[in-house]
Coordinates of C-alpha atoms in Angstrom, one line a residue:
M1 CA 50.4 -85.7 -86.3
S2 CA 47.4 -83.3 -85.4
R3 CA 46.9 -81.0 -83.9
F4 CA 43.7 -82.6 -81.4
L5 CA 42.2 -85.6 -83.4
T6 CA 43.0 -88.6 -83.4
P7 CA 41.6 -92.5 -83.7
S8 CA 40.9 -92.7 -80.4
K9 CA 38.9 -89.2 -80.0
V10 CA 36.7 -90.7 -83.8
A11 CA 35.4 -93.6 -81.4
L12 CA 34.3 -91.8 -78.2
L13 CA 33.0 -89.5 -80.4
C14 CA 31.1 -92.3 -81.5
L15 CA 30.1 -93.4 -78.5
I16 CA 28.5 -90.1 -77.2
S17 CA 26.7 -89.8 -80.3
I18 CA 25.2 -93.8 -79.0
Y19 CA 23.9 -92.4 -75.6
T20 CA 22.2 -89.5 -77.6
E21 CA 20.8 -91.4 -78.9
G22 CA 18.7 -93.5 -76.2
V23 CA 19.6 -96.4 -76.3
I24 CA 22.2 -97.0 -73.1
P25 CA 19.9 -97.3 -69.6
N26 CA 19.4 -95.6 -67.0
S27 CA 21.4 -98.1 -65.2
S28 CA 24.7 -98.3 -67.7
A29 CA 24.3 -94.1 -68.4
V30 CA 26.7 -93.7 -65.4
H31 CA 29.3 -96.2 -66.4
V32 CA 29.3 -94.6 -69.6
L33 CA 29.5 -90.8 -69.2
S34 CA 32.8 -92.2 -66.1
F35 CA 35.0 -93.8 -68.8
L36 CA 34.0 -90.8 -71.9
V37 CA 35.2 -87.7 -68.5
A38 CA 38.2 -90.2 -67.7
S39 CA 38.9 -90.9 -70.9
L40 CA 39.0 -87.5 -71.9
S41 CA 39.9 -85.0 -68.7
P42 CA 42.5 -88.2 -67.5
L43 CA 43.3 -86.0 -63.6
D44 CA 45.7 -88.6 -62.6
A45 CA 47.5 -89.4 -65.3
D46 CA 51.3 -90.1 -64.4
P47 CA 54.0 -89.0 -66.2
S48 CA 57.6 -91.2 -64.8
S49 CA 55.1 -94.3 -67.1
S50 CA 54.9 -94.4 -70.7
K51 CA 52.3 -96.9 -70.3
N52 CA 50.0 -95.5 -68.1
W53 CA 50.1 -91.6 -69.8
K54 CA 49.3 -93.7 -73.0
A55 CA 46.6 -95.4 -71.1
Q56 CA 44.9 -92.5 -69.7
Y57 CA 45.3 -90.2 -72.9
S58 CA 44.7 -92.7 -76.0
A59 CA 42.2 -95.1 -75.8
S60 CA 42.5 -98.2 -76.6
I61 CA 39.8 -100.5 -78.3
T62 CA 40.5 -102.8 -75.9
D63 CA 40.3 -100.6 -73.2
L64 CA 36.5 -99.4 -75.3
E65 CA 35.8 -103.4 -75.5
G66 CA 36.5 -103.5 -71.4
A67 CA 34.4 -101.1 -70.9
L68 CA 31.3 -101.8 -72.8
S69 CA 30.7 -105.3 -73.2
T70 CA 29.1 -106.3 -70.1
H71 CA 26.5 -103.4 -70.1
S72 CA 23.3 -103.9 -72.1
S73 CA 21.5 -101.5 -73.9
S74 CA 17.8 -100.5 -74.5
I75 CA 18.1 -103.0 -77.4
P76 CA 17.3 -107.0 -76.4
G77 CA 20.0 -109.2 -77.6
R78 CA 22.3 -106.3 -77.8
T79 CA 25.2 -105.0 -75.3
I80 CA 26.2 -101.5 -76.1
W81 CA 29.6 -102.8 -77.5
D82 CA 27.6 -104.0 -80.1
L83 CA 25.8 -101.2 -80.5
F84 CA 29.8 -99.0 -80.4
L85 CA 30.7 -101.7 -83.3
K86 CA 27.1 -101.2 -85.6
K87 CA 28.3 -96.7 -85.2
V88 CA 32.4 -97.4 -85.5
W89 CA 31.6 -99.6 -89.0
S90 CA 29.0 -97.5 -90.2
I91 CA 32.0 -95.0 -90.8
D92 CA 33.1 -97.1 -94.1
S93 CA 35.0 -94.1 -96.6
C94 CA 36.8 -91.3 -95.4
D95 CA 34.1 -89.4 -97.0
A96 CA 31.8 -91.2 -94.8
L97 CA 34.1 -89.7 -92.2
E98 CA 33.4 -86.6 -93.4
V99 CA 30.4 -86.4 -93.2
F100 CA 30.4 -87.5 -89.9
F101 CA 32.1 -85.0 -88.8
S102 CA 29.7 -82.1 -91.1
N103 CA 27.1 -84.0 -89.0
V104 CA 28.3 -84.1 -85.7
L105 CA 27.0 -80.6 -84.6
D106 CA 23.6 -82.7 -84.1
L107 CA 24.2 -83.6 -81.3
L108 CA 24.2 -80.7 -79.7
V109 CA 21.2 -78.2 -78.5
K110 CA 20.8 -75.2 -80.5
S111 CA 22.6 -72.1 -79.6
R112 CA 19.5 -69.2 -79.3
E113 CA 20.2 -67.7 -82.0
E114 CA 19.4 -70.9 -83.8
Q115 CA 16.8 -71.1 -81.9
I116 CA 15.2 -67.7 -82.4
R117 CA 15.6 -68.3 -86.8
D118 CA 14.1 -71.8 -86.1
R119 CA 11.1 -70.2 -84.9
D120 CA 10.3 -67.0 -87.2
N121 CA 10.4 -69.8 -90.0
G122 CA 8.0 -71.7 -88.4
L123 CA 10.2 -74.7 -87.5
A124 CA 8.9 -76.5 -84.6
T125 CA 10.9 -76.8 -81.4
E126 CA 12.8 -81.3 -82.0
L127 CA 11.3 -83.4 -79.4
G128 CA 12.0 -86.2 -77.5
C129 CA 15.6 -85.5 -78.9
M130 CA 18.2 -85.6 -76.4
R131 CA 21.1 -83.1 -76.9
L132 CA 24.0 -81.7 -74.8
S133 CA 24.4 -79.1 -73.3
R134 CA 27.2 -76.9 -75.8
C135 CA 28.7 -76.1 -72.6
S136 CA 29.2 -79.7 -71.0
P137 CA 32.1 -81.1 -71.3
L138 CA 30.5 -84.1 -73.6
G139 CA 29.6 -81.2 -75.8
A140 CA 32.8 -78.6 -75.7
F141 CA 34.4 -81.9 -76.5
V142 CA 32.5 -82.1 -79.3
R143 CA 32.5 -79.0 -80.6
R144 CA 36.0 -78.6 -80.3
A145 CA 36.1 -82.1 -82.9
Q146 CA 33.9 -80.5 -85.1
L147 CA 36.2 -77.4 -85.1
E148 CA 40.0 -79.7 -85.5
F149 CA 38.6 -81.6 -88.0
T150 CA 37.0 -78.8 -90.6
R151 CA 41.0 -77.5 -90.0
L152 CA 42.4 -80.1 -90.8
Q153 CA 44.5 -80.2 -94.8
F154 CA 43.4 -83.0 -96.6
H155 CA 46.3 -85.6 -96.1
D156 CA 45.5 -85.3 -92.4
S157 CA 42.0 -86.0 -92.3
V158 CA 43.0 -89.1 -94.4
K159 CA 45.8 -89.1 -92.7
L160 CA 43.2 -90.0 -89.4
W161 CA 40.7 -92.4 -91.6
K162 CA 43.6 -94.6 -92.5
G163 CA 44.5 -94.2 -88.4
F164 CA 41.1 -95.2 -87.7
V165 CA 41.1 -98.3 -90.2
K166 CA 43.8 -99.6 -88.1
Y167 CA 42.6 -98.3 -84.8
R168 CA 39.2 -100.8 -85.9
L169 CA 40.9 -103.7 -87.5
P170 CA 41.0 -106.0 -84.9
T171 CA 36.6 -106.2 -84.2
Y172 CA 36.7 -106.5 -88.5
H173 CA 34.9 -110.1 -87.1
A174 CA 33.3 -109.3 -84.0
W175 CA 31.1 -106.6 -85.7
A176 CA 30.8 -109.1 -89.0
R177 CA 29.2 -111.6 -86.8
R178 CA 26.9 -109.4 -85.2
N179 CA 25.8 -108.2 -88.5
P180 CA 25.6 -110.7 -90.9
F181 CA 23.2 -109.7 -93.7
G182 CA 24.6 -105.6 -94.2
E183 CA 27.8 -105.2 -96.7
Q184 CA 31.0 -105.4 -95.5
A185 CA 34.0 -103.3 -95.9
M186 CA 37.0 -105.2 -94.0
V187 CA 38.8 -101.8 -94.8
D188 CA 36.6 -99.2 -97.2
M189 CA 33.4 -99.5 -99.1
N190 CA 34.1 -98.2 -102.1
L191 CA 37.1 -101.3 -102.1
L192 CA 34.5 -103.7 -102.4
E193 CA 31.8 -101.7 -104.6
L194 CA 34.7 -101.6 -106.8
G195 CA 35.0 -105.6 -107.0
L196 CA 38.4 -105.4 -104.9
D197 CA 40.3 -107.0 -101.4
T198 CA 42.6 -105.9 -99.4
G199 CA 46.1 -107.4 -102.2
S200 CA 44.7 -105.7 -104.7
Q201 CA 47.2 -103.2 -106.3
L202 CA 44.7 -100.3 -105.5
A203 CA 44.0 -101.0 -101.8
Q204 CA 48.2 -101.9 -101.9
V205 CA 48.3 -97.5 -102.8
A206 CA 46.3 -96.7 -100.6
Y207 CA 46.3 -98.5 -97.3
G208 CA 49.6 -100.7 -98.0
N209 CA 49.6 -104.1 -95.8
I210 CA 47.3 -102.8 -93.5
E211 CA 45.7 -106.5 -92.7
D212 CA 49.8 -107.9 -92.3
D213 CA 50.1 -104.4 -89.8
L214 CA 48.1 -105.0 -86.6
E215 CA 50.9 -103.8 -84.5
E216 CA 48.7 -100.6 -82.4
D217 CA 50.6 -97.4 -83.1
N218 CA 50.7 -94.5 -80.8
Y219 CA 48.2 -92.0 -82.0
V220 CA 48.6 -89.6 -79.8
S221 CA 48.2 -85.2 -80.9
T222 CA 49.9 -82.3 -79.8
K223 CA 47.5 -81.3 -77.1
D224 CA 48.6 -84.7 -75.4
Y225 CA 52.2 -83.1 -75.3
A226 CA 51.5 -82.4 -71.6
L227 CA 54.8 -83.7 -70.1
L228 CA 56.4 -80.8 -71.8
N229 CA 55.1 -78.5 -69.9
L230 CA 55.1 -80.2 -66.5
A231 CA 58.9 -80.3 -67.2
I232 CA 59.5 -77.1 -67.9
L233 CA 57.3 -75.5 -64.5
Q234 CA 58.9 -78.2 -62.4
A235 CA 62.1 -76.7 -63.6
D236 CA 60.4 -73.3 -63.5
F237 CA 60.3 -74.1 -59.5
G238 CA 63.7 -76.0 -58.5
C239 CA 62.2 -79.3 -58.8
Y240 CA 64.7 -80.4 -61.1
G241 CA 64.8 -84.1 -60.5
E242 CA 60.4 -83.6 -61.3
A243 CA 61.5 -82.1 -64.3
I244 CA 64.6 -84.3 -66.2
S245 CA 61.9 -87.4 -65.9
A246 CA 58.8 -86.1 -67.5
M247 CA 60.9 -85.2 -70.0
Q248 CA 62.9 -87.8 -70.7
E249 CA 59.4 -89.2 -70.7
A250 CA 58.4 -86.4 -73.4
V251 CA 61.4 -86.9 -75.2
S252 CA 60.7 -91.2 -75.7
I253 CA 57.0 -90.1 -77.0
A254 CA 57.8 -87.7 -79.2
R255 CA 60.1 -90.5 -81.1
E256 CA 57.6 -93.2 -80.9
S257 CA 54.9 -90.5 -82.5
H258 CA 57.9 -88.5 -84.4
D259 CA 57.0 -85.2 -83.9
M260 CA 60.4 -84.0 -84.8
N261 CA 59.6 -80.5 -83.8
C262 CA 58.4 -81.8 -79.9
L263 CA 62.0 -84.1 -80.3
N264 CA 64.1 -80.8 -81.0
F265 CA 62.7 -78.8 -78.8
C266 CA 63.2 -81.3 -75.9
M267 CA 66.6 -82.1 -77.2
S268 CA 67.5 -78.5 -76.8
W269 CA 66.5 -78.2 -73.4
L270 CA 68.3 -80.9 -71.8
Y271 CA 70.8 -80.4 -73.4
H272 CA 70.7 -76.6 -71.9
F273 CA 69.7 -77.8 -68.7
G274 CA 72.6 -80.1 -68.0
K275 CA 74.7 -77.0 -69.3
A276 CA 73.4 -75.3 -66.1
F277 CA 73.4 -77.9 -64.2
P278 CA 75.7 -81.1 -65.0
E279 CA 75.2 -82.7 -61.0
Q280 CA 71.7 -83.0 -62.1
M281 CA 72.4 -85.0 -65.4
K282 CA 74.5 -87.5 -64.4
D283 CA 71.8 -90.1 -64.6
V284 CA 70.5 -89.2 -67.8
Q285 CA 74.3 -89.5 -69.4
N286 CA 74.7 -92.6 -68.2
T287 CA 71.3 -94.5 -69.8
G288 CA 72.7 -93.4 -73.0
M289 CA 69.5 -91.6 -74.0
L290 CA 70.7 -88.6 -75.6
G291 CA 73.9 -89.8 -76.4
N292 CA 77.5 -88.1 -75.9
E293 CA 78.0 -84.0 -76.2
K294 CA 79.0 -84.4 -79.0
E295 CA 76.6 -86.4 -81.0
G296 CA 73.2 -84.9 -79.0
L297 CA 74.7 -81.0 -80.6
A298 CA 75.0 -82.7 -83.9
F299 CA 71.8 -84.1 -83.8
L300 CA 70.1 -80.7 -82.7
K301 CA 72.3 -78.8 -85.8
A302 CA 71.4 -81.1 -88.2
K303 CA 67.0 -81.2 -86.9
A304 CA 67.5 -77.0 -86.9
K305 CA 68.9 -76.3 -90.5
E306 CA 66.4 -79.4 -91.6
T307 CA 63.3 -77.5 -90.3
E308 CA 64.8 -74.2 -90.0
M309 CA 63.4 -73.3 -86.7
W310 CA 65.1 -70.2 -86.7
S311 CA 64.2 -66.3 -85.9
L312 CA 66.0 -63.3 -85.8
L313 CA 64.2 -59.8 -84.9
K314 CA 64.1 -59.7 -89.4
Y315 CA 67.1 -54.7 -83.3
L316 CA 69.2 -58.0 -82.4
L317 CA 70.9 -58.3 -86.0
S318 CA 73.7 -55.9 -85.3
Q319 CA 73.7 -57.5 -82.4
L320 CA 74.7 -60.6 -83.4
Q321 CA 77.0 -59.8 -86.1
A322 CA 78.9 -58.5 -83.3
I323 CA 79.6 -61.9 -82.0
Q324 CA 82.3 -64.0 -83.8
L325 CA 80.6 -66.5 -84.3
P326 CA 83.3 -69.8 -85.0
D327 CA 80.3 -72.3 -86.3
N328 CA 80.4 -71.7 -90.2
D329 CA 76.9 -73.0 -90.0
I330 CA 75.2 -70.4 -88.3
T331 CA 78.0 -67.7 -89.4
A332 CA 76.3 -68.6 -92.9
L333 CA 72.4 -68.3 -92.0
L334 CA 72.7 -65.7 -90.4
G335 CA 74.6 -64.5 -93.0
F336 CA 71.2 -65.7 -95.7
L337 CA 69.4 -63.7 -92.9
H338 CA 70.8 -60.3 -93.8
V339 CA 70.3 -60.8 -97.5
E340 CA 66.8 -61.2 -96.5
H341 CA 66.3 -58.1 -94.1
L342 CA 67.9 -55.9 -97.1
I343 CA 65.9 -57.6 -99.9
R344 CA 62.5 -56.8 -97.9
Q345 CA 63.5 -52.9 -97.2
G346 CA 64.4 -52.1 -101.2
N347 CA 68.1 -52.5 -101.1
C348 CA 69.3 -55.2 -103.3
I349 CA 72.8 -53.7 -104.3
R350 CA 73.9 -54.2 -100.9
A351 CA 72.1 -57.7 -100.6
L352 CA 73.8 -58.6 -104.0
E353 CA 77.2 -57.8 -102.1
I354 CA 76.7 -59.9 -99.2
V355 CA 75.8 -63.0 -101.6
E356 CA 78.6 -62.6 -103.2
R357 CA 80.9 -62.1 -100.5
I358 CA 79.8 -65.5 -98.5
A359 CA 80.7 -67.5 -101.6
Q360 CA 83.7 -66.4 -101.2
T361 CA 83.9 -67.0 -97.7
I362 CA 82.8 -70.6 -98.3
H363 CA 85.9 -72.9 -99.5
R364 CA 85.4 -75.6 -101.9
D365 CA 86.0 -77.9 -99.5
N366 CA 83.6 -77.7 -97.3
F367 CA 81.5 -76.0 -99.2
D368 CA 77.6 -77.1 -97.7
I369 CA 74.8 -77.7 -100.1
H370 CA 72.0 -76.5 -99.0
C371 CA 74.6 -72.5 -99.0
Q372 CA 75.1 -73.2 -102.1
V373 CA 71.4 -73.7 -103.4
K374 CA 70.2 -71.1 -101.1
L375 CA 73.1 -68.5 -102.3
L376 CA 72.2 -69.4 -106.0
C377 CA 68.1 -68.8 -105.3
L378 CA 69.1 -65.3 -103.3
K379 CA 70.8 -64.2 -106.3
A380 CA 68.5 -65.3 -108.9
Y381 CA 65.6 -63.3 -106.2
I382 CA 67.5 -60.4 -106.7
L383 CA 68.3 -60.1 -110.1
E384 CA 64.6 -60.9 -110.3
K385 CA 63.5 -57.2 -107.9
T386 CA 66.2 -55.2 -109.5
S387 CA 64.3 -56.0 -113.2
Q388 CA 67.4 -58.0 -114.5
P389 CA 65.0 -61.3 -113.8
Q390 CA 66.5 -63.1 -116.9
R391 CA 69.8 -62.8 -115.8
G392 CA 69.1 -65.3 -112.8
F393 CA 67.8 -68.1 -115.7
S394 CA 71.4 -70.3 -115.2
L395 CA 71.2 -69.3 -111.6
A396 CA 67.3 -70.8 -110.8
M397 CA 68.2 -73.9 -113.6
R398 CA 71.7 -74.5 -111.4
A399 CA 69.9 -74.4 -107.9
A400 CA 67.6 -76.4 -109.2
N401 CA 69.8 -78.9 -110.7
I402 CA 71.7 -79.3 -107.4
A403 CA 69.1 -80.0 -105.0
Y404 CA 67.3 -82.6 -107.4
R405 CA 70.2 -84.4 -107.3
S406 CA 70.9 -84.0 -103.7
R407 CA 66.8 -85.1 -103.0
L408 CA 67.5 -81.2 -101.6
L409 CA 63.6 -81.1 -101.4
P410 CA 62.8 -77.1 -99.7
G411 CA 65.7 -76.0 -101.7
L412 CA 63.9 -77.4 -104.8
W413 CA 61.0 -75.1 -104.4
E414 CA 63.2 -72.3 -103.8
A415 CA 64.2 -72.6 -106.5
I416 CA 61.5 -73.7 -108.9
C417 CA 60.0 -70.4 -107.6
A418 CA 63.3 -68.7 -108.7
L419 CA 63.1 -70.3 -111.9
S420 CA 59.5 -69.1 -112.0
G421 CA 60.2 -65.5 -110.7
V422 CA 62.2 -65.7 -115.0
L423 CA 59.8 -67.2 -116.6
L424 CA 57.5 -64.9 -115.8
S425 CA 59.1 -62.1 -117.5
L426 CA 59.2 -64.4 -120.6
R427 CA 55.9 -64.8 -120.6
E428 CA 55.4 -68.1 -119.8
F429 CA 52.4 -68.0 -118.0
E430 CA 51.1 -71.5 -118.3
A431 CA 54.2 -72.6 -117.7
V432 CA 54.8 -71.3 -114.5
V433 CA 50.9 -72.0 -112.9
A434 CA 51.8 -75.7 -113.7
M435 CA 55.0 -75.5 -111.6
V436 CA 54.2 -74.0 -108.9
E437 CA 50.5 -75.2 -108.1
S438 CA 52.9 -78.5 -108.1
I439 CA 54.6 -77.3 -105.4
I440 CA 52.4 -75.9 -103.6
P441 CA 51.3 -78.6 -101.4
Q442 CA 54.7 -79.8 -100.4
I443 CA 55.5 -75.8 -99.8
L444 CA 52.9 -75.7 -97.0
E445 CA 54.5 -79.0 -95.4
S446 CA 57.1 -77.3 -94.7
S447 CA 55.6 -74.4 -93.1
D448 CA 58.5 -71.6 -94.6
C449 CA 55.4 -68.5 -94.9
A450 CA 57.6 -66.5 -96.8
L451 CA 57.9 -69.0 -99.1
A452 CA 54.4 -70.0 -99.2
A453 CA 53.4 -66.8 -99.9
R454 CA 55.8 -66.0 -102.7
A455 CA 55.0 -69.0 -104.5
Y456 CA 51.1 -67.3 -104.4
S457 CA 52.2 -64.1 -105.4
L458 CA 53.9 -66.3 -108.6
L459 CA 50.7 -67.5 -109.3
V460 CA 48.7 -64.7 -109.3
D461 CA 51.0 -63.5 -111.7
A462 CA 50.3 -65.8 -113.6
N463 CA 47.1 -66.0 -113.6
M464 CA 46.2 -62.4 -113.7
G465 CA 49.4 -62.7 -117.1
I466 CA 46.6 -65.8 -118.6
A467 CA 43.7 -63.6 -118.5
G468 CA 45.2 -60.7 -120.0
K469 CA 46.0 -63.3 -123.1
A470 CA 42.4 -64.2 -122.6
R471 CA 41.3 -60.9 -123.4
S472 CA 43.3 -60.1 -126.0
Q473 CA 42.2 -62.9 -127.7
G474 CA 38.4 -61.8 -127.3
S475 CA 38.4 -65.4 -124.7
G476 CA 35.6 -65.5 -121.4
Q477 CA 38.0 -67.2 -120.0
N478 CA 39.3 -64.4 -118.6
V479 CA 37.0 -64.1 -116.0
E480 CA 37.9 -67.7 -114.9
Y481 CA 41.8 -66.6 -114.5
M482 CA 41.1 -63.4 -113.0
N483 CA 38.8 -64.9 -110.3
R484 CA 41.9 -67.4 -109.3
A485 CA 44.3 -65.2 -109.0
L486 CA 41.6 -62.9 -106.3
E487 CA 41.3 -66.9 -104.3
Y488 CA 45.7 -66.6 -104.8
L489 CA 45.9 -63.1 -103.1
D490 CA 44.2 -63.6 -100.0
C491 CA 46.6 -66.7 -99.3
A492 CA 49.3 -64.5 -100.1
Y493 CA 47.9 -61.9 -98.2
D494 CA 48.1 -64.5 -95.0
Q495 CA 51.2 -65.7 -95.1
Y496 CA 53.1 -62.7 -95.8
E497 CA 50.5 -61.5 -92.4
K498 CA 52.2 -64.8 -90.4
V499 CA 55.9 -63.8 -91.5
G500 CA 54.8 -59.7 -90.9
D501 CA 55.7 -58.8 -93.5
I502 CA 54.2 -55.0 -94.1
K503 CA 55.3 -54.9 -97.4
G504 CA 54.2 -57.9 -99.1
Q505 CA 50.4 -57.6 -98.1
C506 CA 51.2 -53.3 -99.1
E507 CA 51.8 -55.2 -102.8
M508 CA 49.4 -58.1 -102.7
V509 CA 46.2 -55.5 -101.4
A510 CA 47.6 -53.1 -103.6
K511 CA 46.9 -56.3 -106.5
K512 CA 43.7 -57.2 -105.3
A513 CA 43.1 -53.1 -105.7
T514 CA 43.8 -53.2 -109.5
V515 CA 42.1 -56.2 -109.8
M516 CA 38.9 -55.0 -108.9
H517 CA 39.1 -51.9 -110.6
L518 CA 39.7 -54.3 -113.5
T519 CA 36.6 -56.4 -112.5
G520 CA 34.5 -52.5 -112.4
D521 CA 34.1 -52.9 -108.6
L522 CA 34.7 -49.5 -108.0
V523 CA 33.8 -49.5 -104.1
L524 CA 35.6 -52.9 -103.4
A525 CA 38.7 -51.2 -105.3
N526 CA 38.4 -47.8 -103.4
D527 CA 38.1 -50.1 -99.8
Y528 CA 41.6 -51.7 -100.7
A529 CA 43.2 -49.1 -101.6
A530 CA 42.0 -46.9 -98.2
K531 CA 43.8 -50.5 -96.4
Y532 CA 46.9 -50.0 -98.2
L533 CA 48.3 -46.6 -97.2
D534 CA 46.5 -47.7 -93.3
L535 CA 49.0 -51.1 -94.7
Q536 CA 51.8 -48.0 -95.1
R537 CA 52.3 -46.3 -92.6
L538 CA 51.8 -49.0 -90.7
G539 CA 54.7 -50.4 -92.0
S540 CA 56.3 -46.6 -91.6
T541 CA 55.1 -46.7 -88.1
E542 CA 56.8 -50.1 -87.1
R543 CA 59.7 -48.7 -89.1

């Protein structure tokens, strides 16, 4: 789910673009602006009504037609709705969507710095063009939309494009009838240029049965998850009935939009609220929305394990260990966190002892596959840290085999990283690059920053190894691989920074200083060496 952008917001951007073109007469401008402001900043969304909430936060294509089709534009014979259709259908491919967002800032008045730069360069000020103030409600929306689009990962931008295609598809015949002389691509201009229709194999792979599945999906961004905050705020002020109503609606919307993180949080909140105020939860329990208590707790435990939504402060460890935990899953998880804590402290011998102890305490009858893969990966990682990586080869292979057969994907990525560490010690640099680069997108999707940092670190070492081989063979490709290593160093540092791993950050900065020294940039090498010392002092202060 996008943090901010949805197909309806792209449509609103198209309408704003039409407004700035000056083709909306004064008699209709107030109506269009009112519709835009009401769609972007709804003030009367009723949390007790799912239908009203969706209408307020996601303008459907039908809403846009009703608002625009009855108003004439400044172009004879064309309504504002006709111009809107022409604009949305001009975005005829995913690449065109990229171009649209790259040019969307042209709708805004230039900043003072840009105006000064244009004046110094002898560029004339644009006249006769309507531009939005950067601080106006519409200008702020345009700036936010462009920023959020640049933040999207590639697969998220493709998902936004597919959603936009489906969002506007009901208007295809109306647009084609009003524009009979242009090239008419129902889904993607690239398919039209290739002579393919939506039933072709390529279209099926890219878009699926988009014509046969016209049911309106709920494209809701995380910015619109206001109900969750409302429920928490109402509970803080003692309005328990209203809080439960808002949270129930948040649960429904999270289920419809497949937002598992939000759904897990809402369900957890309701579970704990029911324990604290059982009288307030009687009506909810009678509806069956949450199932019985056993089912709700099992759901929360399963989702927490899948998404690894656990945190441990890497001074609470001793307090948690003193508690006698009856739950085997939580006991094992606490043990894993303790092992990772010891590894980061450099106490690998003690970490290996705890891994062996956890393996002995888990009975084979109820041996969890996730725990088994995790134990094997941790043991292989400890052997790598103690300069015995080749001893972990069979462990990493076994972990990867179990995870693959069980379709335990997060465990498979971790096992592949453990196996890559072994291959790195055997100087199989090309194999490490091929393996780790193939799973980096999946690791980033899982939001496991620690594993992502380790994967990037492996790519750094592997690329430096290939660069060393190329240099010894007299090949000029060593510079290319060193540049790749520098890029991955920055990525690894960012991931270590997200989890607050000072030791990992120090390691990446030290490697970067070494690379700069090898490339002959002694000034940057000294700068990174100084940064390394600063990080070390910061780490010693935090300990």
